[in-house]
Short mmCIF file of C-alpha atoms and ligand atoms in Angstrom, two decimals:
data_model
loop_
_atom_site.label_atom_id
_atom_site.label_comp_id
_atom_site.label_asym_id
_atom_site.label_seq_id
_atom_site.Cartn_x
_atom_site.Cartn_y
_atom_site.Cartn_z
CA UNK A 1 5.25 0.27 28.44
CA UNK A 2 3.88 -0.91 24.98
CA UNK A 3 2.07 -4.12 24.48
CA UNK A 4 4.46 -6.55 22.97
CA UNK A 5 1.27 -8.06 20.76
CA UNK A 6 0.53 -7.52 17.03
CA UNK A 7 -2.99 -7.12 16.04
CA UNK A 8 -4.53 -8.14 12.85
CA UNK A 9 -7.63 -6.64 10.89
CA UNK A 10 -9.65 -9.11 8.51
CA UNK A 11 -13.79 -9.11 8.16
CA UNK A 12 -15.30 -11.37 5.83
CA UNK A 13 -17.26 -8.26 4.36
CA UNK A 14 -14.45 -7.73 2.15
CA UNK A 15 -14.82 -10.53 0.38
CA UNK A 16 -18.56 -9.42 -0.71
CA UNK A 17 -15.94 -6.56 -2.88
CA UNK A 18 -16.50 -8.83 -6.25
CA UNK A 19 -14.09 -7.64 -9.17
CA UNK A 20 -15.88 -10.08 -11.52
CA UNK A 21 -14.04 -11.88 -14.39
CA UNK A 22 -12.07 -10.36 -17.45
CA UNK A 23 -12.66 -11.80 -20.85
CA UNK A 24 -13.19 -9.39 -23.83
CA UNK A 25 -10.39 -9.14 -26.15
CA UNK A 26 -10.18 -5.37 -27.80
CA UNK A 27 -9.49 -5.45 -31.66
CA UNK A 28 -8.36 -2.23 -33.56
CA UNK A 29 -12.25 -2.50 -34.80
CA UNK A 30 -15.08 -5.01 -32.22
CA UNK A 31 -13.79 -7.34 -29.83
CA UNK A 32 -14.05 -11.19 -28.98
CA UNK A 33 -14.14 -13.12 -25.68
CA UNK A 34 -12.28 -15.77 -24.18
CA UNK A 35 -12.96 -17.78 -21.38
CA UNK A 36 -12.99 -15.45 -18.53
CA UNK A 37 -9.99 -14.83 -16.38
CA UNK A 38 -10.44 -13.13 -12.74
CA UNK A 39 -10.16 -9.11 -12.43
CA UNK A 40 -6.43 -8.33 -11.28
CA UNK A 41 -7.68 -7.18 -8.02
CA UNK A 42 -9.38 -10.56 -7.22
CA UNK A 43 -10.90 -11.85 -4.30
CA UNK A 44 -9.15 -14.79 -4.95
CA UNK A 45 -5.80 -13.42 -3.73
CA UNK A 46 -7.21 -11.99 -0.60
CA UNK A 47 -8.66 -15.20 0.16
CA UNK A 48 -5.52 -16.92 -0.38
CA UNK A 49 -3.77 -14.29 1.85
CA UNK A 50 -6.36 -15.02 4.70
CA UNK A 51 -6.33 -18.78 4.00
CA UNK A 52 -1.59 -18.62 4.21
CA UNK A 53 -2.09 -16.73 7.33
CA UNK A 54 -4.52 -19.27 8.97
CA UNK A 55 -2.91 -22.05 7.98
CA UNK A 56 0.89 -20.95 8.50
CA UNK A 57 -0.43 -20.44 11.93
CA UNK A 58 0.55 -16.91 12.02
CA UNK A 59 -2.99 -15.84 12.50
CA UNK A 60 -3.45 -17.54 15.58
CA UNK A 61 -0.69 -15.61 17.22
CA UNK A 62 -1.57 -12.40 16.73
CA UNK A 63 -4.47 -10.18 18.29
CA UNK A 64 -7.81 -9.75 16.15
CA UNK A 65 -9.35 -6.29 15.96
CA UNK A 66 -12.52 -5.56 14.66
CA UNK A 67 -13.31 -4.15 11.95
CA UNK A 68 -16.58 -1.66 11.84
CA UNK A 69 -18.28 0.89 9.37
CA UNK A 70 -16.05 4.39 9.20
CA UNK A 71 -18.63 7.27 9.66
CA UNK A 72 -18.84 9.43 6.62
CA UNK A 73 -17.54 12.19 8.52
CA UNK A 74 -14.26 9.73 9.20
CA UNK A 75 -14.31 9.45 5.34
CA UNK A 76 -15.21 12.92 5.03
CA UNK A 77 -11.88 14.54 6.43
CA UNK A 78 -10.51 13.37 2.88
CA UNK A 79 -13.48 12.37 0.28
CA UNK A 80 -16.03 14.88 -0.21
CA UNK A 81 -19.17 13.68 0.75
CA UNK A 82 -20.78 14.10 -2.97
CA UNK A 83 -18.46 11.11 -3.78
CA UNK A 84 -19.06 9.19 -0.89
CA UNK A 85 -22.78 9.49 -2.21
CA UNK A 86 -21.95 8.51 -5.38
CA UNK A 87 -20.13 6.22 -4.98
CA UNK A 88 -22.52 4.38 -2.43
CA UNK A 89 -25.69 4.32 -5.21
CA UNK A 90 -22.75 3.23 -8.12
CA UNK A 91 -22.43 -0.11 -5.98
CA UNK A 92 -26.16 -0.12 -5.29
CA UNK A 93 -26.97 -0.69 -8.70
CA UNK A 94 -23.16 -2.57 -9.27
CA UNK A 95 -22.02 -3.93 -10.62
CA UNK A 96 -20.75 -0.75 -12.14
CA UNK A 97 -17.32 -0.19 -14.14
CA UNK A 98 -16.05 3.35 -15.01
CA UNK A 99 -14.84 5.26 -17.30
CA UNK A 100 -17.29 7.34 -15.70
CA UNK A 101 -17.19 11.41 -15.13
CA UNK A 102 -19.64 12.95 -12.93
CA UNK A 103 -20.57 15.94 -11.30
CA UNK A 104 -19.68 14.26 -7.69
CA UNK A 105 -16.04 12.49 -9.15
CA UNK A 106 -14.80 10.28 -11.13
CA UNK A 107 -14.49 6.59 -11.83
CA UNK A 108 -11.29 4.70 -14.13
CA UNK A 109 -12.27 1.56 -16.55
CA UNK A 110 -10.37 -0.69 -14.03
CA UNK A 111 -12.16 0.01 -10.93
CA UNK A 112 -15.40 -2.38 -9.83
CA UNK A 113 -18.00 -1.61 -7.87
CA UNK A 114 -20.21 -4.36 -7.12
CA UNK A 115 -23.26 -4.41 -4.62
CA UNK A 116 -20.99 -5.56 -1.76
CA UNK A 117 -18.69 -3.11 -2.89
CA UNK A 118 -19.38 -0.26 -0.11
CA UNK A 119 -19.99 -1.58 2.73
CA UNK A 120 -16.48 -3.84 2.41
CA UNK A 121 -14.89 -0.14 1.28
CA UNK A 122 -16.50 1.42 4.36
CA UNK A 123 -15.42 -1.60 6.59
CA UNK A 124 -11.85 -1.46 5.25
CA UNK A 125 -11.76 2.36 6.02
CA UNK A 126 -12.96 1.39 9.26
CA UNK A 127 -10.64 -1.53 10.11
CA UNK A 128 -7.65 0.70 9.43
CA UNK A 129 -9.00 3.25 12.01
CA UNK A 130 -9.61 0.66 14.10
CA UNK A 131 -6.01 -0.42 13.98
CA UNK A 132 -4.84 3.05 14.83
CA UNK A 133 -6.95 2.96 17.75
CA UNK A 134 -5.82 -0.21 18.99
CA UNK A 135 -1.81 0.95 18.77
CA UNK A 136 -2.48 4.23 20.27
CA UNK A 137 -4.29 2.71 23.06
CA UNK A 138 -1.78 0.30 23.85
CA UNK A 139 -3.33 -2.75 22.92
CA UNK A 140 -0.97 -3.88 20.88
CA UNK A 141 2.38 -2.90 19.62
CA UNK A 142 1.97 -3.05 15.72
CA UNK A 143 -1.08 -4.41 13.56
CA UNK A 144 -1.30 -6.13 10.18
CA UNK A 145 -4.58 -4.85 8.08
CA UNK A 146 -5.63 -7.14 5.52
CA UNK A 147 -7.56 -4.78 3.80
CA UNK A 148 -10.13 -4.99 0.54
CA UNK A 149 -10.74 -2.70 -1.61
CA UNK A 150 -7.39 -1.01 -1.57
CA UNK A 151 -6.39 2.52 -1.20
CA UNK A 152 -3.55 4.42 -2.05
CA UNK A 153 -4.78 5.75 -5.61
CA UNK A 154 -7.84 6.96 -4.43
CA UNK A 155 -8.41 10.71 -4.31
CA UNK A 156 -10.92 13.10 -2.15
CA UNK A 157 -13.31 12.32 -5.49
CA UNK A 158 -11.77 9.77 -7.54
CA UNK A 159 -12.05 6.07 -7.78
CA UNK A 160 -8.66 5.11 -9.56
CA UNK A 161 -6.94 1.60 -9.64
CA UNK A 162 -8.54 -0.68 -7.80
CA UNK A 163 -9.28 1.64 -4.62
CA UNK A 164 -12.08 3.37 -3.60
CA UNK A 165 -11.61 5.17 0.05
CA UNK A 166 -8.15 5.83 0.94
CA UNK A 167 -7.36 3.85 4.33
CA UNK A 168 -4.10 5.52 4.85
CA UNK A 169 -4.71 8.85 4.07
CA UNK A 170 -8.15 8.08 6.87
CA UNK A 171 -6.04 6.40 9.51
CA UNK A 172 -3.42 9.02 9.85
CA UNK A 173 -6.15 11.71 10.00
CA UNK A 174 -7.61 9.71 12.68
CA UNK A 175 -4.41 9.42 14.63
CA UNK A 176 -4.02 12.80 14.49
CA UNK A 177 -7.46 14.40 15.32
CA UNK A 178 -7.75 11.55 17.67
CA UNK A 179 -5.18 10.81 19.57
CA UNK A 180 -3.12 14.46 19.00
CA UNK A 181 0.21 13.05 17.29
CA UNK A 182 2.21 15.60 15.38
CA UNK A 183 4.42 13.41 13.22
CA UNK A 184 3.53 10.40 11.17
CA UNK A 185 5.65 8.66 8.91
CA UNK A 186 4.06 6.89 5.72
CA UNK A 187 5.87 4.45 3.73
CA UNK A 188 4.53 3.16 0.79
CA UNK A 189 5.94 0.50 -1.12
CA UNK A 190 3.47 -0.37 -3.43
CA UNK A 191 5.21 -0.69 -6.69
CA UNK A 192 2.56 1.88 -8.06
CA UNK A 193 2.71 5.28 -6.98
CA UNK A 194 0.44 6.55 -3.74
CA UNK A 195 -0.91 9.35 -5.28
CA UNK A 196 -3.97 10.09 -3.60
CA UNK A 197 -1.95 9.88 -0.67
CA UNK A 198 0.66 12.26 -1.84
CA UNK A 199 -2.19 14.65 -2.75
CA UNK A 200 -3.49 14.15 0.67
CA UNK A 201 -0.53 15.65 2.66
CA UNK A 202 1.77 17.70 -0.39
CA UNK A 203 1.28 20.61 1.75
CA UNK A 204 1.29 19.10 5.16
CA UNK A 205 4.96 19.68 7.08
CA UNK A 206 3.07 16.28 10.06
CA UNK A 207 3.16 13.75 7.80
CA UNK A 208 6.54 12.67 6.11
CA UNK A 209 5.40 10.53 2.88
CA UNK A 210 7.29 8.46 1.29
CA UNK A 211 6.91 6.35 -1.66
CA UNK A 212 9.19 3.26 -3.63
CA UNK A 213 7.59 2.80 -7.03
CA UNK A 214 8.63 1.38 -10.42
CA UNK A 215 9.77 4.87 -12.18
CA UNK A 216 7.17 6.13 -14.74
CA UNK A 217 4.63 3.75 -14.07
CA UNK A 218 0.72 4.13 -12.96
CA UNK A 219 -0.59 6.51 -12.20
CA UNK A 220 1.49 8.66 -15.41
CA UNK A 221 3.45 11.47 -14.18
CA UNK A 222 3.35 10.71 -10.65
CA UNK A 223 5.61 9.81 -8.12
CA UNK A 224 8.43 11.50 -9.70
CA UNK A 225 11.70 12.89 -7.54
CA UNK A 226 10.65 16.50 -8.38
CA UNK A 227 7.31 16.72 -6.59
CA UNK A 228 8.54 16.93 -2.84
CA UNK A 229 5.47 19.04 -1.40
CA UNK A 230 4.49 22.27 -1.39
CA UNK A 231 4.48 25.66 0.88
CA UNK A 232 4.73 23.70 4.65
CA UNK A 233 5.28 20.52 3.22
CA UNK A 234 8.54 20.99 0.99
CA UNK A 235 10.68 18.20 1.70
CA UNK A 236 7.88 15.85 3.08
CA UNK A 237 7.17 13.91 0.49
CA UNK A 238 9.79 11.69 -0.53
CA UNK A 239 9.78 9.92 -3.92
CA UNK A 240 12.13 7.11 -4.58
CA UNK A 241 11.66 6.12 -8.21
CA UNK A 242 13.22 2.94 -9.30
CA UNK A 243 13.95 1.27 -12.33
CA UNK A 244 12.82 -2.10 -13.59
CA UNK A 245 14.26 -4.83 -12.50
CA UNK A 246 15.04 -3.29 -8.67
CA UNK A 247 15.39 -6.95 -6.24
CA UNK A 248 15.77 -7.78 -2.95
CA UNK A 249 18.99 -6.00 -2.99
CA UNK A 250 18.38 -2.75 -4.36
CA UNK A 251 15.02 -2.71 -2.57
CA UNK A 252 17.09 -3.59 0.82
CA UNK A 253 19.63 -0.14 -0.26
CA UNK A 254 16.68 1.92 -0.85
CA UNK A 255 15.24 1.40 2.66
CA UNK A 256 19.38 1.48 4.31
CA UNK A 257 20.56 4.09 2.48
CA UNK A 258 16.87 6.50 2.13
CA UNK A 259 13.84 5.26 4.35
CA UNK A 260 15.56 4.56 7.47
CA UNK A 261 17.67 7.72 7.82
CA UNK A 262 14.29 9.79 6.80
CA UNK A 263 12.70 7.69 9.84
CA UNK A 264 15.07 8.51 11.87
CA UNK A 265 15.50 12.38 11.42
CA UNK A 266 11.49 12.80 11.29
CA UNK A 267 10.94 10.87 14.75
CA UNK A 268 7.40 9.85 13.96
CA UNK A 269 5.29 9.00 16.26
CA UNK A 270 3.25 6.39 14.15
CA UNK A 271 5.07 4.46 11.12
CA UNK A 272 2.21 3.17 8.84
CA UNK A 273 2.81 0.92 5.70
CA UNK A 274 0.94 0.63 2.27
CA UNK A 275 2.28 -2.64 2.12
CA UNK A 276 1.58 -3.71 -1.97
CA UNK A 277 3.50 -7.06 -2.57
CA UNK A 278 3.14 -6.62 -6.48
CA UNK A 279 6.82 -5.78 -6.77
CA UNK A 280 7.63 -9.04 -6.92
CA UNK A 281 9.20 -11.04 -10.06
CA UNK A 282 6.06 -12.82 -10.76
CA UNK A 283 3.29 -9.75 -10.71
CA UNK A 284 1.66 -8.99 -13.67
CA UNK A 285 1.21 -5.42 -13.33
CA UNK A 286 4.84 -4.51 -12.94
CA UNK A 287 8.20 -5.48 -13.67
CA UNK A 288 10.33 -5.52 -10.19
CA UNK A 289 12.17 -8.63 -8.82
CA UNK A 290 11.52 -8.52 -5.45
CA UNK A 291 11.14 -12.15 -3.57
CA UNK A 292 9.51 -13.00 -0.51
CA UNK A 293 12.63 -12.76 1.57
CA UNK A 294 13.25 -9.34 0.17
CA UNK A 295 9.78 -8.42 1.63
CA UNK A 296 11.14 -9.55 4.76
CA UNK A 297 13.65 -7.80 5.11
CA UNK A 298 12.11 -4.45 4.26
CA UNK A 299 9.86 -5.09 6.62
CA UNK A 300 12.43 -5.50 9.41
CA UNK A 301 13.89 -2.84 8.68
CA UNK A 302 10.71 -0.80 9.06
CA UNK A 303 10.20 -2.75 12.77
CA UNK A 304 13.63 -1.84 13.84
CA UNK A 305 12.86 2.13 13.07
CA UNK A 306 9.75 2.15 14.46
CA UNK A 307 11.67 0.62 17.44
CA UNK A 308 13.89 2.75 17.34
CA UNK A 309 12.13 6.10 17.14
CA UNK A 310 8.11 5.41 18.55
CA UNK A 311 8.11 2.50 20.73
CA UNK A 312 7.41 0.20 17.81
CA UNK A 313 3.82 1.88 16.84
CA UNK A 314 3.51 0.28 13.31
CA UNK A 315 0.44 0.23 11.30
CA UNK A 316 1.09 -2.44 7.80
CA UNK A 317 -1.86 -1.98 5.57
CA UNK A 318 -2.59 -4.51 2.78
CA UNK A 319 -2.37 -2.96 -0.67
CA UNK A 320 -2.14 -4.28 -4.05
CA UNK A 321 -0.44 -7.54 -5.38
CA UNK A 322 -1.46 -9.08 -8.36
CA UNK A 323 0.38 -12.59 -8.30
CA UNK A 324 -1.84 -14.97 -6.78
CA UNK A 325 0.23 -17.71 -6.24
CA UNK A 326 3.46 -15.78 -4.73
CA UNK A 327 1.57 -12.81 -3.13
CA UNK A 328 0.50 -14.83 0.12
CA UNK A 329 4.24 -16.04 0.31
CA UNK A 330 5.57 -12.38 0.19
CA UNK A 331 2.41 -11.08 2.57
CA UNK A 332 3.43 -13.54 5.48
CA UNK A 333 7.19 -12.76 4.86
CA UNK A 334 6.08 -8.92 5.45
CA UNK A 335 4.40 -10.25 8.86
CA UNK A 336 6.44 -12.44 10.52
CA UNK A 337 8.75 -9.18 11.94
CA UNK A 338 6.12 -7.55 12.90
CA UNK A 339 5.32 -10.66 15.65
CA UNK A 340 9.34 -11.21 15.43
CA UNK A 341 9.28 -14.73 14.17
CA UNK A 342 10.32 -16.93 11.07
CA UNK A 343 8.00 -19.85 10.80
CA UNK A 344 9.88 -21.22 8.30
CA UNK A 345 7.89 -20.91 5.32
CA UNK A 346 9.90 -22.10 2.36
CA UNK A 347 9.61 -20.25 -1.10
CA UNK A 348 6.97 -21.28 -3.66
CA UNK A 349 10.33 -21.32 -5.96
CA UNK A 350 13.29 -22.55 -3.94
CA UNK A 351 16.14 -23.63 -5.34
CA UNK A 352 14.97 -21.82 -8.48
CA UNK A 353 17.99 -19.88 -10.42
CA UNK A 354 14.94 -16.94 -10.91
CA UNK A 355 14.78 -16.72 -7.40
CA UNK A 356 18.87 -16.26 -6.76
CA UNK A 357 18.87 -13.69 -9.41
CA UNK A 358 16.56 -11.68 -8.29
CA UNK A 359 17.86 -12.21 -4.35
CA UNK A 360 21.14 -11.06 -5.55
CA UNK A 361 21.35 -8.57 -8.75
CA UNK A 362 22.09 -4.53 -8.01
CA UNK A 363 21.69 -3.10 -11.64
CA UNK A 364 23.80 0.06 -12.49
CA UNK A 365 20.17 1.72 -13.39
CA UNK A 366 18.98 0.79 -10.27
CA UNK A 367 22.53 2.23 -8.35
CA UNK A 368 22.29 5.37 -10.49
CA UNK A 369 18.79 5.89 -9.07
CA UNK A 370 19.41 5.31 -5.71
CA UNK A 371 21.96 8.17 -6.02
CA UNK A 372 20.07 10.34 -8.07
CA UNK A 373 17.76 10.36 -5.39
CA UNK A 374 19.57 10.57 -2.59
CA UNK A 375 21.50 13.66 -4.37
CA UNK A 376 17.69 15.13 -4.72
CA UNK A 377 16.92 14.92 -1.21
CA UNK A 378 20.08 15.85 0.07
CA UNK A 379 18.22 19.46 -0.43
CA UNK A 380 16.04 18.72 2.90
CA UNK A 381 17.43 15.58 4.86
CA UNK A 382 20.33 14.45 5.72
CA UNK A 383 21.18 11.17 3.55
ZN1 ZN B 401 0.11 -1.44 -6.75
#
């Protein structure tokens, strides 16, 4: 019998993961400043995650596990260890800002590394493991990681938007060299594309990826319906490209119509979630119209599979989200099914005809992708 409890991952080392400030203007020819604005990927945002948690009380109720240092041969089942070297004197002399190509990797011009940089990478790595551990064993029934740096675009020896170590890619290796499982589903709903986790397991028939992302987006040329795995793992990685302007609704049809029947003809053992919030209407880096009760909903629906098919083992790992007043809103409205509750947290924009629209539109792009790609997979599941 699982623990009914829902853990949650936070250690103030992440915060020492300092972005820095934005405030060069390019020109055709030189460049000016302004006054400086914070790095996309601010601490701020995290912060203000930690701080709508605490005070929304939904902190309290759940169950805190530790985070701790991943070993670099925990990193090194995906990063080779050249990078992990490399990337560990980078932040020793931080702070540091690619383009950079090496002999050990590479680095992209929006990625920081600042002197706090590694240890809070190698302490997010660490939490998510941790996380793992404590579902596996029982401890609790699901677990909320609010993780920093991020993870999903980072490769076995490239630093690429914002992330550094992949957590996912790490905590599924260590529930399966750990703890033995055989099937684990990953969801990603980022609104960017998981690429380094698609890379991770493209051949790899135990773990059934699949990504939502705004079609054509970062990184270019992934994430598109084509790529579906290769050799053992055709048909196990499931893209679900969507077209600007997807809300609540056509989010909600993707996940009825796609993720849950996937879910439920894989049987994983462990669900885990790159949980981005930066499809919502207000994010800067991306043009969705998702609202926090669309995150909510997703969300259940991801809590009633994984109670449905493994005993409600669900890992939700923070990724991006770039909208620092509405990301905390759509973060705790991602939460609250995991512990089965609605505090009642009312929308930043109530009331607000933005808000209805984007609760309520179903585009005929966004219908026409839905069914192109359920027409695509139709080749290896059932949907
Ligand atoms: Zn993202």
């Amino acid at each position: 019998m699982s623990s009914s409890r829902t853990g949650f991952v936070f250690d103030e080392r992440y915060l020492a993961h300092d972005t820095g400030v934005e405030m060069r203007v390019q020109m055709r020819d030189g460049s000016f400043e302004l006054s400086p604005e914070p790095h996309p990927s601010s601490v701020a945002i995290t912060r203000r995650i930690k701080e709508f948690l605490d005070g929304s009380g939904l902190s309290a109720r759940m169950v805190p596990i530790t985070a701790r240092a991943a070993s670099e041969d925990e990193l090194a089942v995906y990063h080779i260890r050249a990078y992990i070297a490399g990337i560990r004197e980078l932040a020793r002399h931080g702070p540091a800002q690619g383009p950079l190509l090496t002999e050990w990797g590479e680095i992209d011009d929006e990625t920081v590394l600042s002197p706090g940089s590694f240890e809070a990478a190698l302490y997010a790595a660490g939490g998510a493991i941790n996380a793992v551990s404590a579902i596996l064993e029982d401890k609790v029934r699901n677990a909320y990681a609010l993780l920093r740096p991020p993870c999903h675009h980072a490769m076995s020896n490239k630093a690429l938007g914002f992330c550094i170590f992949n957590n996912t890619v790490l905590a599924a290796h260590h529930a399966r060299n750990t703890y033995g499982l055989e099937r684990i589903m990953i969801v990603d709903w980022d609104v960017h594309h998981g690429n380094g986790t698609q890379d991770a397991f493209y051949q790899d028939a135990g773990v059934l990826f699949v990504s939502l992302h705004q079609q054509n987006w970062f990184p270019r040329l992934w994430g598109e319906l084509e790529q579906v795995g290769r050799d053992a793992g055709e048909g196990y990685t499931v893209n679900i490209p969507l077209p600007p302007g997807t809300g609540d609704r056509g989010y909600r049809a993707a996940f009825e119509q796609l993720v849950v029947p996937l879910g439920l003809q894989f049987r994983p053992q462990l669900i885990i979630i790159t949980a981005g919030q930066d499809a919502s209407w207000l994010d800067p880096m991306a043009q969705m119209m998702m609202t926090m009760q669309g995150y909510r909903q997703i969300s259940q629906l991801m809590v009633g599979l994984a109670a449905e098919v493994c005993d409600g083992r669900l890992l939700m790992l923070q990724a991006g989200g770039y909208s620092a007043p509405y990301v905390p809103y759509c973060t705790a409205a991602a939460v609250e099914p995991l512990l089965g509750v609605d505090l009642g947290i009312v929308d930043l924009y109530a009331g607000s005809s933005e808000l209805e629209c984007c609760q309520t539109i179903l585009t005929l792009d966004t219908q026409r992708s839905l069914e192109d790609a359920r027409v695509w997979h139709r080749q290896w599941w059932k949907i």
